[in-house]
Coordinates of C-alpha atoms (C1' of nucleotides) and ligand atoms in Angstrom, one line a residue:
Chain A
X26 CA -38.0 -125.1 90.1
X27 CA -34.5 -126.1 88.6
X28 CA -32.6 -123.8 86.5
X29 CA -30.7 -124.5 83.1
X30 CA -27.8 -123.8 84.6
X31 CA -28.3 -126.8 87.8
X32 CA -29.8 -129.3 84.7
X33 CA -26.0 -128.4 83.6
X34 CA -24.4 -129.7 87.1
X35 CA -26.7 -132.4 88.0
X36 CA -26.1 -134.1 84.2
X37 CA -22.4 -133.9 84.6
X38 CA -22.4 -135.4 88.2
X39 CA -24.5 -138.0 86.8
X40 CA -22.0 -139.2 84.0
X41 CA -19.1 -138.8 86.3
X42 CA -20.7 -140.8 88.9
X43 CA -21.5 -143.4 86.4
X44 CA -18.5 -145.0 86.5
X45 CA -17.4 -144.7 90.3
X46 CA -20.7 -144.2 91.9
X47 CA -18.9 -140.8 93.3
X48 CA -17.2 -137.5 91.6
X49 CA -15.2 -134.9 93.0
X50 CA -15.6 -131.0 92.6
X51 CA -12.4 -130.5 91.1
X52 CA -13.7 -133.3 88.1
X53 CA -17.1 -131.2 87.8
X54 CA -14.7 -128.3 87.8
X55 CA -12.5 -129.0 84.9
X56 CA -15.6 -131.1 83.3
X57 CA -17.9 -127.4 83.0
X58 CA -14.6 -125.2 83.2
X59 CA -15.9 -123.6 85.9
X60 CA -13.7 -122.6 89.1
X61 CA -13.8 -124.7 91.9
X62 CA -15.3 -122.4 94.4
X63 CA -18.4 -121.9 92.1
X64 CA -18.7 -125.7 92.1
X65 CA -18.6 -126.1 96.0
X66 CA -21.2 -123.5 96.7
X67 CA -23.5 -124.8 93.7
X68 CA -23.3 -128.5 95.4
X69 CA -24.2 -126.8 98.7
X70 CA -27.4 -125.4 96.9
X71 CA -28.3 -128.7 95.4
X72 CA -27.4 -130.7 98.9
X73 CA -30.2 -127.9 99.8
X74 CA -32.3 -129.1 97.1
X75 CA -32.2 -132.9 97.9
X76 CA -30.7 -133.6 95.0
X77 CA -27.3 -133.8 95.9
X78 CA -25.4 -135.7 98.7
X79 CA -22.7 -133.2 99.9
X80 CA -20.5 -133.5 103.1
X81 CA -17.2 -131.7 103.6
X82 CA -14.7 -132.8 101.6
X83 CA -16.7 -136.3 100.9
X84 CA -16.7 -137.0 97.4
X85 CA -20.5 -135.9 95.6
X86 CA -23.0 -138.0 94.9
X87 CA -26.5 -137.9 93.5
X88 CA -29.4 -138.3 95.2
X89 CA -32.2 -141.1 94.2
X90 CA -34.1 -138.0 93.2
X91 CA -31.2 -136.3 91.7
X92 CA -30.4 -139.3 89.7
X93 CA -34.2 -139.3 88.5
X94 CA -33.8 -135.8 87.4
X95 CA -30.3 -135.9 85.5
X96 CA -31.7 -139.1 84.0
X97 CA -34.7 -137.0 82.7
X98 CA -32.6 -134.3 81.1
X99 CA -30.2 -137.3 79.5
X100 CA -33.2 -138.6 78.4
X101 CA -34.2 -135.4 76.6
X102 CA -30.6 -135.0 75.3
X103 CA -30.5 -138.6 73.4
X104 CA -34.4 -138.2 72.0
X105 CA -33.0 -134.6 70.5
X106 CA -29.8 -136.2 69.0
X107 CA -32.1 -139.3 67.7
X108 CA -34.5 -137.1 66.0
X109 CA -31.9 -134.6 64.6
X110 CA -30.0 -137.4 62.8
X111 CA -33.3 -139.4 62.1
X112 CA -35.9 -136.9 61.2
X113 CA -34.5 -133.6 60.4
X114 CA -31.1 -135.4 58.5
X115 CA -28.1 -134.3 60.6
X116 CA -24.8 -136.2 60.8
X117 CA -24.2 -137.7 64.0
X118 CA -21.4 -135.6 64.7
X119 CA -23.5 -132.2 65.0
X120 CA -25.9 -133.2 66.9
X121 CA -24.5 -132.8 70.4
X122 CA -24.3 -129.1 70.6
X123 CA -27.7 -128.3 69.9
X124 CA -29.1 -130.8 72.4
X125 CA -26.9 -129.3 74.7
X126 CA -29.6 -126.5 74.2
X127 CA -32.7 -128.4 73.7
X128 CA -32.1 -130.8 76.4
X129 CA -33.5 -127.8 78.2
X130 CA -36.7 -127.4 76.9
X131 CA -39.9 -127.4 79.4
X132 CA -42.1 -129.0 77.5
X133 CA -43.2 -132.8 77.9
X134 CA -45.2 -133.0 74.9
X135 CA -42.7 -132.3 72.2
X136 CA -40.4 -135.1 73.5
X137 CA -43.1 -137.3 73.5
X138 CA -43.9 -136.6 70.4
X139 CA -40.2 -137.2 69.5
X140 CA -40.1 -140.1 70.8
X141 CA -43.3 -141.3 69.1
X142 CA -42.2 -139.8 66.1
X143 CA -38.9 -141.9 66.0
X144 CA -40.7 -144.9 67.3
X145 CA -39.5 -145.2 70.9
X146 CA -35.6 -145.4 70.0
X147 CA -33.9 -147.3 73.0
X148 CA -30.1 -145.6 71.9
X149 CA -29.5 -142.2 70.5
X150 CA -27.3 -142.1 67.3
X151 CA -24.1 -143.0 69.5
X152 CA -25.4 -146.3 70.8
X153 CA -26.0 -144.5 74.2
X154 CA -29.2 -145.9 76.2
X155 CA -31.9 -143.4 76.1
X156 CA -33.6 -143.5 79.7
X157 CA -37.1 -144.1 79.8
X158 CA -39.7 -141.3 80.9
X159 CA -39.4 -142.6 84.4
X160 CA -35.4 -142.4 84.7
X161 CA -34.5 -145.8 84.2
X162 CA -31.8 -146.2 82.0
X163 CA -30.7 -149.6 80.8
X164 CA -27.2 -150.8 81.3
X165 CA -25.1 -152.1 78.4
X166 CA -22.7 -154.9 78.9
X167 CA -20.6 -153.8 76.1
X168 CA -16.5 -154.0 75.8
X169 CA -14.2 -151.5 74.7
X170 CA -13.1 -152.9 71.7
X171 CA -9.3 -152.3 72.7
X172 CA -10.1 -155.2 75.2
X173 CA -10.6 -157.7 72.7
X174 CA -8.1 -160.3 71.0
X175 CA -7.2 -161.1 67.5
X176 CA -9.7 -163.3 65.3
X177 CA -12.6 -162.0 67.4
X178 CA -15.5 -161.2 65.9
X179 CA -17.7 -158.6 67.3
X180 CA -20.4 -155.7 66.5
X181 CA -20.0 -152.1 66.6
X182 CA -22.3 -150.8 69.3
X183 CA -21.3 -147.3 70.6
X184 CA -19.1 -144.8 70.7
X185 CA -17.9 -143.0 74.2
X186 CA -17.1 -140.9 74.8
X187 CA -17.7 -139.6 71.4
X188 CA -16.1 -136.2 70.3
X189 CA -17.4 -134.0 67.5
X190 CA -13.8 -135.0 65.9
X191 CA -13.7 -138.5 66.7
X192 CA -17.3 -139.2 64.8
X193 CA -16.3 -137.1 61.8
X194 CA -13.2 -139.8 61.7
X195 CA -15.3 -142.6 61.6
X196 CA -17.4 -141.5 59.4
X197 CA -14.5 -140.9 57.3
X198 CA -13.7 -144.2 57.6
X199 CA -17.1 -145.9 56.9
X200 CA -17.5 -147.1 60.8
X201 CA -21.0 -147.1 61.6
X202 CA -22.8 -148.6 64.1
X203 CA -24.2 -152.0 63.8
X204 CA -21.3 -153.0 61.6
X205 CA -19.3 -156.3 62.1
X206 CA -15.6 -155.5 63.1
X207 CA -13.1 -158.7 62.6
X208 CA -9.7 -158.1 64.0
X209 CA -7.5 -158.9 61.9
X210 CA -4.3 -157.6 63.9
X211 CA -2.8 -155.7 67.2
X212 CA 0.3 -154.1 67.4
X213 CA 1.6 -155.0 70.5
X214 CA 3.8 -152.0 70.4
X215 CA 1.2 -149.4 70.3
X216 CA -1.8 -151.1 70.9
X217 CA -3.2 -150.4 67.4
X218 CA -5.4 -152.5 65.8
X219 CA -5.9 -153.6 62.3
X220 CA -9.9 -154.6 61.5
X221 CA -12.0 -155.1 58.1
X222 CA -15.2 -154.4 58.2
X223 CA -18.3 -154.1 55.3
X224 CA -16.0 -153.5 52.5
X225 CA -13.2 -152.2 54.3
X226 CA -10.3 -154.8 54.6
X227 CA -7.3 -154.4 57.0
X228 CA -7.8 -150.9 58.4
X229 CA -5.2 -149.5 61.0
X230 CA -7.2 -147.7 64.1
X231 CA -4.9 -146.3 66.8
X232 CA -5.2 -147.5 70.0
X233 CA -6.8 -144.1 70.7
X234 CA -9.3 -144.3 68.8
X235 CA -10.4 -148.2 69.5
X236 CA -10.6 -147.3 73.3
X237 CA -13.7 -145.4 72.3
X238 CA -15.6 -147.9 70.3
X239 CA -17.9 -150.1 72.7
X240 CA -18.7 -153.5 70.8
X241 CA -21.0 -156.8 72.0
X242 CA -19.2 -160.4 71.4
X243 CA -22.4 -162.2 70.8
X244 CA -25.0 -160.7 68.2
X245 CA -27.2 -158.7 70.3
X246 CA -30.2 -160.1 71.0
X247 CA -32.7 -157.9 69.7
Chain B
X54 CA -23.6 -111.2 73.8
X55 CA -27.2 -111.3 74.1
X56 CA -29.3 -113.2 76.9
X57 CA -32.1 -114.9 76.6
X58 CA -34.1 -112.4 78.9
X59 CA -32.9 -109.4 77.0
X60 CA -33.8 -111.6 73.0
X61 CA -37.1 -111.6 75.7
X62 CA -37.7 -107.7 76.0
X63 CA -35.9 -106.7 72.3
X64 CA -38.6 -109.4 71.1
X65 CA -41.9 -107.5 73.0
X66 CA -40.4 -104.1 72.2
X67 CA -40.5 -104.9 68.2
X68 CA -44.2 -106.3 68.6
X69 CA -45.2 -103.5 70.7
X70 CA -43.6 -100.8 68.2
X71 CA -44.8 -102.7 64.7
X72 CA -48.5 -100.6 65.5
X73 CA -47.5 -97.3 66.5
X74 CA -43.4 -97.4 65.9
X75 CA -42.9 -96.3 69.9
X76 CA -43.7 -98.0 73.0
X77 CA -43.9 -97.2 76.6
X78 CA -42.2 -98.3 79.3
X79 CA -45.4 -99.4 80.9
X80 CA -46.4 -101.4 77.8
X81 CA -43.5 -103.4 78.2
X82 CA -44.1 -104.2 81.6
X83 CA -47.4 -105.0 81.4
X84 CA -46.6 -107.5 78.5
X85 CA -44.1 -109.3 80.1
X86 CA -45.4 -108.8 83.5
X87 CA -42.4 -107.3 85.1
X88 CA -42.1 -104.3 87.3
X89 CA -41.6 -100.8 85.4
X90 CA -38.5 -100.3 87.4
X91 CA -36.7 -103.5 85.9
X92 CA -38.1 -102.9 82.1
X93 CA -36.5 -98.9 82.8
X94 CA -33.1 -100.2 83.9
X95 CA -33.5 -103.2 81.3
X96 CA -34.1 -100.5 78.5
X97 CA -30.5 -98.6 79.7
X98 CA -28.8 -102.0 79.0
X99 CA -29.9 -102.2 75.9
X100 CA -29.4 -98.7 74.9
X101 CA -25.8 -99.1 76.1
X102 CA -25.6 -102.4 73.8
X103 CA -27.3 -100.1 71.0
X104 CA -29.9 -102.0 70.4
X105 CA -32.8 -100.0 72.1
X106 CA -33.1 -95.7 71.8
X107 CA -33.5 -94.6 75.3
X108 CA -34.4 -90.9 76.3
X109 CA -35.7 -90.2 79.7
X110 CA -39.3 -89.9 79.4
X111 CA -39.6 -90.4 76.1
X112 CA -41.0 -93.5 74.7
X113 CA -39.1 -96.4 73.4
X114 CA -37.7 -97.4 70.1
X115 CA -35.5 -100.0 68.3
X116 CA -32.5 -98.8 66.8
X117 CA -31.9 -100.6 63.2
X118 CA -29.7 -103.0 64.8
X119 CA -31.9 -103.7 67.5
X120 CA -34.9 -104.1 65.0
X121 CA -33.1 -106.7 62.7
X122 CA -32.0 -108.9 65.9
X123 CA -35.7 -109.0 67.0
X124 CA -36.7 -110.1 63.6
X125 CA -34.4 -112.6 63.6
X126 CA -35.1 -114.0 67.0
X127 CA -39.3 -113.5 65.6
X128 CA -38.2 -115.7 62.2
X129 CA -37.0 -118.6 64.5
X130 CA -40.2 -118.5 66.6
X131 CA -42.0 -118.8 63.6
X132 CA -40.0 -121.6 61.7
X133 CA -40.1 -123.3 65.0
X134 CA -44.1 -122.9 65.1
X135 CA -44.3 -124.1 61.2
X136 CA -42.5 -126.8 61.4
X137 CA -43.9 -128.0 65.0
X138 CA -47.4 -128.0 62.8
X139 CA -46.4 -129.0 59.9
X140 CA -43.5 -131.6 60.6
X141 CA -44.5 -133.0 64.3
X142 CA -48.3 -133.0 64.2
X143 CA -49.3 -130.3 66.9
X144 CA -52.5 -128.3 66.5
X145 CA -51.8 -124.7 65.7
X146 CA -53.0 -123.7 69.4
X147 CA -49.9 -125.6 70.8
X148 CA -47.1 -124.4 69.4
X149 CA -46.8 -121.0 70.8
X150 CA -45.2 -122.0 74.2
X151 CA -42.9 -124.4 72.8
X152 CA -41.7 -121.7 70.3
X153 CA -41.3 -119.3 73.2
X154 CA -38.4 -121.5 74.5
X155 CA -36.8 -122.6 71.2
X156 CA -36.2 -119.2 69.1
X157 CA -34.1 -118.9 72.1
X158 CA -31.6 -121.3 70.6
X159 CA -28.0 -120.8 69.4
X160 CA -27.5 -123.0 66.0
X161 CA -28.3 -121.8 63.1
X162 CA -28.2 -124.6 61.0
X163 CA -31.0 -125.7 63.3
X164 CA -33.1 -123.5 61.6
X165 CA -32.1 -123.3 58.0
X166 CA -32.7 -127.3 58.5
X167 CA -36.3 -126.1 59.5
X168 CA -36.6 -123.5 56.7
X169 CA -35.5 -126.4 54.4
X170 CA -37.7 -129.0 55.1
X171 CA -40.6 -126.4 55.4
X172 CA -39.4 -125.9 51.6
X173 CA -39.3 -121.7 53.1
X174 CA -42.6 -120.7 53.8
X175 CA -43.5 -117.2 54.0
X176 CA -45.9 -117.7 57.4
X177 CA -46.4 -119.3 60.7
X178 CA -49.6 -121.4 61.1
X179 CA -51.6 -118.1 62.0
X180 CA -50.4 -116.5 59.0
X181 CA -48.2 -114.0 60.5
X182 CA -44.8 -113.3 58.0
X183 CA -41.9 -115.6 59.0
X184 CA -38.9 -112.4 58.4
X185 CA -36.0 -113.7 55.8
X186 CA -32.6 -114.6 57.2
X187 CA -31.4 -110.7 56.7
X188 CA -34.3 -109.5 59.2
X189 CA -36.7 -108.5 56.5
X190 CA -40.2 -109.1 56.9
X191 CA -42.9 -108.9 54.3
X192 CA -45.7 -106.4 55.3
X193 CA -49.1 -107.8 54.3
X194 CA -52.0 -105.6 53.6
X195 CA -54.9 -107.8 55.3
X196 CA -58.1 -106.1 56.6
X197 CA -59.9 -107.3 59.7
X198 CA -62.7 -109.2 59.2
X199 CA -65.0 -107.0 61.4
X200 CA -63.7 -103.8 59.0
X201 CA -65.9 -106.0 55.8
X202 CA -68.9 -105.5 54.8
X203 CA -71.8 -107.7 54.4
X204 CA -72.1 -109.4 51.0
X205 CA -68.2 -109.4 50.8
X206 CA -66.3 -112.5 50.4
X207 CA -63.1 -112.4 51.4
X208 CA -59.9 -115.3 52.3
X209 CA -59.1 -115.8 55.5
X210 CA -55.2 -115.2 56.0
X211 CA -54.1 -114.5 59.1
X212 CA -55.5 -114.4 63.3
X213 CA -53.4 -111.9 65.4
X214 CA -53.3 -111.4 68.1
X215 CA -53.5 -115.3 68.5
X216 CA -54.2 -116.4 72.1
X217 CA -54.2 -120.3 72.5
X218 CA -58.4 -120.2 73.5
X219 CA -59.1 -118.5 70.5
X220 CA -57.2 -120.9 68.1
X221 CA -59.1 -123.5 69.8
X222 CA -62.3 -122.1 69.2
X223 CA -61.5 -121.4 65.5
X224 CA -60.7 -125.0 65.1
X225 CA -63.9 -126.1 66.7
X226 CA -65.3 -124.2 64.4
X227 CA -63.1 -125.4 61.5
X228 CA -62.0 -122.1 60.5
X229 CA -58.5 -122.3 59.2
X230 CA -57.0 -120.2 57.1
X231 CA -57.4 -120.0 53.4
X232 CA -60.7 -120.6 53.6
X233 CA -63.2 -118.8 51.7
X234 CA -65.9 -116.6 53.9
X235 CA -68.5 -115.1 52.6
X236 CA -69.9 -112.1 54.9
X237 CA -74.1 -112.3 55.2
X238 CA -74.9 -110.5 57.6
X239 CA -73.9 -108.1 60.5
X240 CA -75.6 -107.5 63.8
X241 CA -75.3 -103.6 64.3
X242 CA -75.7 -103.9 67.9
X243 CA -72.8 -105.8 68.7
X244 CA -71.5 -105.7 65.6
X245 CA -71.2 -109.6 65.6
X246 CA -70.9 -111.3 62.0
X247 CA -73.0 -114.3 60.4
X248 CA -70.9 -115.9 57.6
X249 CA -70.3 -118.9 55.4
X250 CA -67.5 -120.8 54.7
X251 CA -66.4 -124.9 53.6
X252 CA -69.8 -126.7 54.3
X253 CA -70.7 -124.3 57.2
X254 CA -73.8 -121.9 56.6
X255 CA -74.5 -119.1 58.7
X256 CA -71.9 -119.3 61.4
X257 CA -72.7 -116.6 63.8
X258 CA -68.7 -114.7 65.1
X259 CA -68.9 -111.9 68.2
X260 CA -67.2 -109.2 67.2
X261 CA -64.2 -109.7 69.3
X262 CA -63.5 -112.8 67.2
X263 CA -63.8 -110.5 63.9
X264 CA -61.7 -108.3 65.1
X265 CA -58.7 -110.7 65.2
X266 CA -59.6 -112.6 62.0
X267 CA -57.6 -110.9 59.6
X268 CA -58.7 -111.3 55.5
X269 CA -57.4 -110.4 52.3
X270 CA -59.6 -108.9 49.3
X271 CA -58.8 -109.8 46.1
X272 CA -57.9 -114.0 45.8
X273 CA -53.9 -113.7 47.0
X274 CA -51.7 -113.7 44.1
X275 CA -49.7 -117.0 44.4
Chain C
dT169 C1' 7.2 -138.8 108.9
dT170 C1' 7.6 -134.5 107.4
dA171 C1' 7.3 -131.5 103.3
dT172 C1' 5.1 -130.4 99.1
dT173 C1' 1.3 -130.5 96.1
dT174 C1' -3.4 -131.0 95.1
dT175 C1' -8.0 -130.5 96.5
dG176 C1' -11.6 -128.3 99.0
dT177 C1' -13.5 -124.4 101.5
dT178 C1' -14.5 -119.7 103.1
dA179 C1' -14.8 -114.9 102.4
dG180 C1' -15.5 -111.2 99.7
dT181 C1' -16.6 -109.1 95.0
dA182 C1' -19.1 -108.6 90.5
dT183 C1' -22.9 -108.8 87.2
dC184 C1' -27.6 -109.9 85.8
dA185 C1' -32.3 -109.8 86.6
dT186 C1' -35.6 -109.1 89.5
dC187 C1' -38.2 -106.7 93.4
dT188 C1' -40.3 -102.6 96.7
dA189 C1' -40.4 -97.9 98.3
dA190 C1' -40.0 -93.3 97.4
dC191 C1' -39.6 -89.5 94.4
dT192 C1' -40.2 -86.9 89.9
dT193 C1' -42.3 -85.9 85.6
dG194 C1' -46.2 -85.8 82.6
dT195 C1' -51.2 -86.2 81.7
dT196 C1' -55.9 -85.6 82.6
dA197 C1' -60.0 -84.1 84.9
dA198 C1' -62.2 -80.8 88.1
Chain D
dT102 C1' -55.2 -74.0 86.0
dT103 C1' -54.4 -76.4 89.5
dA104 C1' -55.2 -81.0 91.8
dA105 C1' -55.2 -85.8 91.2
dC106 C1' -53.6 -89.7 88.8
dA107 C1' -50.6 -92.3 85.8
dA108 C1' -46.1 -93.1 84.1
dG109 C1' -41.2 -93.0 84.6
dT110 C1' -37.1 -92.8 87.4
dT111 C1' -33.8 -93.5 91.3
dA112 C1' -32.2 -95.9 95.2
dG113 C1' -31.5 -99.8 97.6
dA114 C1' -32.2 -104.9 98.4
dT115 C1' -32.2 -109.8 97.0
dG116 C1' -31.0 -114.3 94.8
dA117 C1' -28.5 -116.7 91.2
dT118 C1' -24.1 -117.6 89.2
dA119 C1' -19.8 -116.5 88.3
dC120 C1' -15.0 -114.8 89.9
dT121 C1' -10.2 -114.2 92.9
dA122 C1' -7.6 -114.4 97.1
dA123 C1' -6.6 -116.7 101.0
dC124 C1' -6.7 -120.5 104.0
dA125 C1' -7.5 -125.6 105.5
dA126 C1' -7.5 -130.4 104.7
dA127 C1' -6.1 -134.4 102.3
dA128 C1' -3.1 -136.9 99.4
dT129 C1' 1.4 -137.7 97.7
dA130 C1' 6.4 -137.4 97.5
dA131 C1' 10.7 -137.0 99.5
Ligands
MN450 MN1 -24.6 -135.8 73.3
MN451 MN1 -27.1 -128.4 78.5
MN452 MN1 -46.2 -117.5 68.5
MN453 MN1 -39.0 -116.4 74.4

DNA sequence: TTATTTTGTTAGTATCATCTAACTTGTTAA
DNA sequence: TTAACAAGTTAGATGATACTAACAAAATAA
């Protein structure tokens, strides 16, 4: 048996490791606000577990089963967020806490149903990829949309990582997902970027902020 | 705070104490199926929080404060049941487990979303009182069916105690509630019940289903 | 390359939630 | 009314999950 409190560890191994493959326990540390000491032996337990490779002062990384597992939870996480902006008529940016929660549930049958429900969803109401009930999560080949040039075209597609205060700006502004973005602009002082978009025209979004939003050049094939 | 293994006992306590308005030690642990040792030191914790009245060899009760936070964590099982029937499509006899986990959720707004789109019922699918978002909960003044007497036609309102095999054999009979059941005879050895009800004639209950069916009189005002 | 800082580890402590064993109190049946 | 049994309590142990203090290793800066 795993406990809430490993799901916790092994899900934010698996997004840190995302990007380099490895993490360290001083980024699961700051990542759970935990002390680093708490960190080491909870890796130990895992390592004990099989679901964690840990060697002295080797950076972490998942196991294949490990990786099945946090995969699993994720996958729990995104179906909750989906159906609490879909079905029960939350905004996106209130979601995350209480699939924080959920995400922990034991019971298979009410994320199937979920997921039926919703109509097998393949991204929760970020544009994240929802893994399927085996693990397998599919891999975007988006671009941040600070990475693009001026007079490009492109489609809104996620947002990450996306903060409760970041979503409540773009709502602000109208930004949802699926929209077209044209750039219209960048400051090269600042990196800021001026887009229009649906019936926006010419609006100014820090370089902060455009980071954050992951867009596809080519309309996604569906 | 509160944990979710102390929500756990306060939970049992207000069950155990809605019959008599005291419960043992040895109640507990038999409900939750933990040692009498852990439920006496568990009871001191929560006397300390004052949510539980503890006095060595004395039975148990709720404080007022401890009373309202049971009701509350009891209205969220409830919602959660009602809307698991009524929103996801589970069978009545399903729901319970799932429930078990979810009252346990911080978020509010979770469940007012619930009590919304329920449109705020008044009772779970086996027609026991969903409390109001102070703690109150309505007492109803149901008779068991086994306490009727032949030629009587009562409504079926409620089942309680509501174990998941007996829900299932209610629905293979298609007994739910609000039905109509009209009392024709009663074996006076085992004090077993032959009724009628929908398009069913002369359905034969043992007593020890009567006992948990629970009925109102007079048609319920509305 | 040495000194400093950051990161990781070990050791020891605390709280929560559970257990078993042993003892005490209360209840029930001879 | 006492002897037996049931219920309640105390004491002590354990595993999970956190912490701080102190030390060791690795990375970085001087
Ligand atoms: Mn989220
Ligand atoms: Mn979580
Ligand atoms: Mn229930
Ligand atoms: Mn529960």
């Amino acid at each position: 048996m795993i406990s809430q409190t490993e799901e916790n560890y092994l899900k934010v191994l698996y997004n840190l490791t995302s990007l380099k493959g490895e993490a360290s326990v001083n980024d699961i540390s700051k990542q759970l606000d935990i002390k680093m000491p708490t960190v080491n032996s909870m890796m130990k337990r895992l390592a004990e577990k099989k679901l964690v490779v840990y060697e002295s002062y080797k950076p972490l990384k998942l196991s294949v089963e490990g990786k099945k597992l946090a995969a699993l939870i994720i996958r729990k996480h995104r179906l909750t967020e989906m159906y609490l902006v879909e079905k029960m008529g939350f905004g996106w940016e209130n979601v995350h806490n209480i699939a924080e929660q959920i995400e922990h549930i034991q019971a298979p049958e009410f994320f199937d149903k979920m997921d039926e429900l919703l109509g097998f969803p393949k991204v929760d109401p970020h544009g994240s990829p929802i893994p399927d009930a085996d693990g397998n999560i599919a891999s975007d080949n988006y671009l941040k949309l600070s990475d693009c040039k001026v007079g490009e075209s492109v489609t809104f597609m996620a947002v990450q990582p996306s903060s409760e205060d970041l979503l409540k700006f773009l709502t602000s502004r109208e930004l949802s997902l699926g929209l077209e973005l044209k750039i219209k602009q960048i400051e090269p002082f600042d990196g800021s970027m001026v887009i229009s978009y649906a019936n926006k025209e010419n609006e100014m979004l820090s370089s902060k902020v455009c980071d954050k939003l992951l867009v596809s050049k080519k309309s996604k094939k569906k």
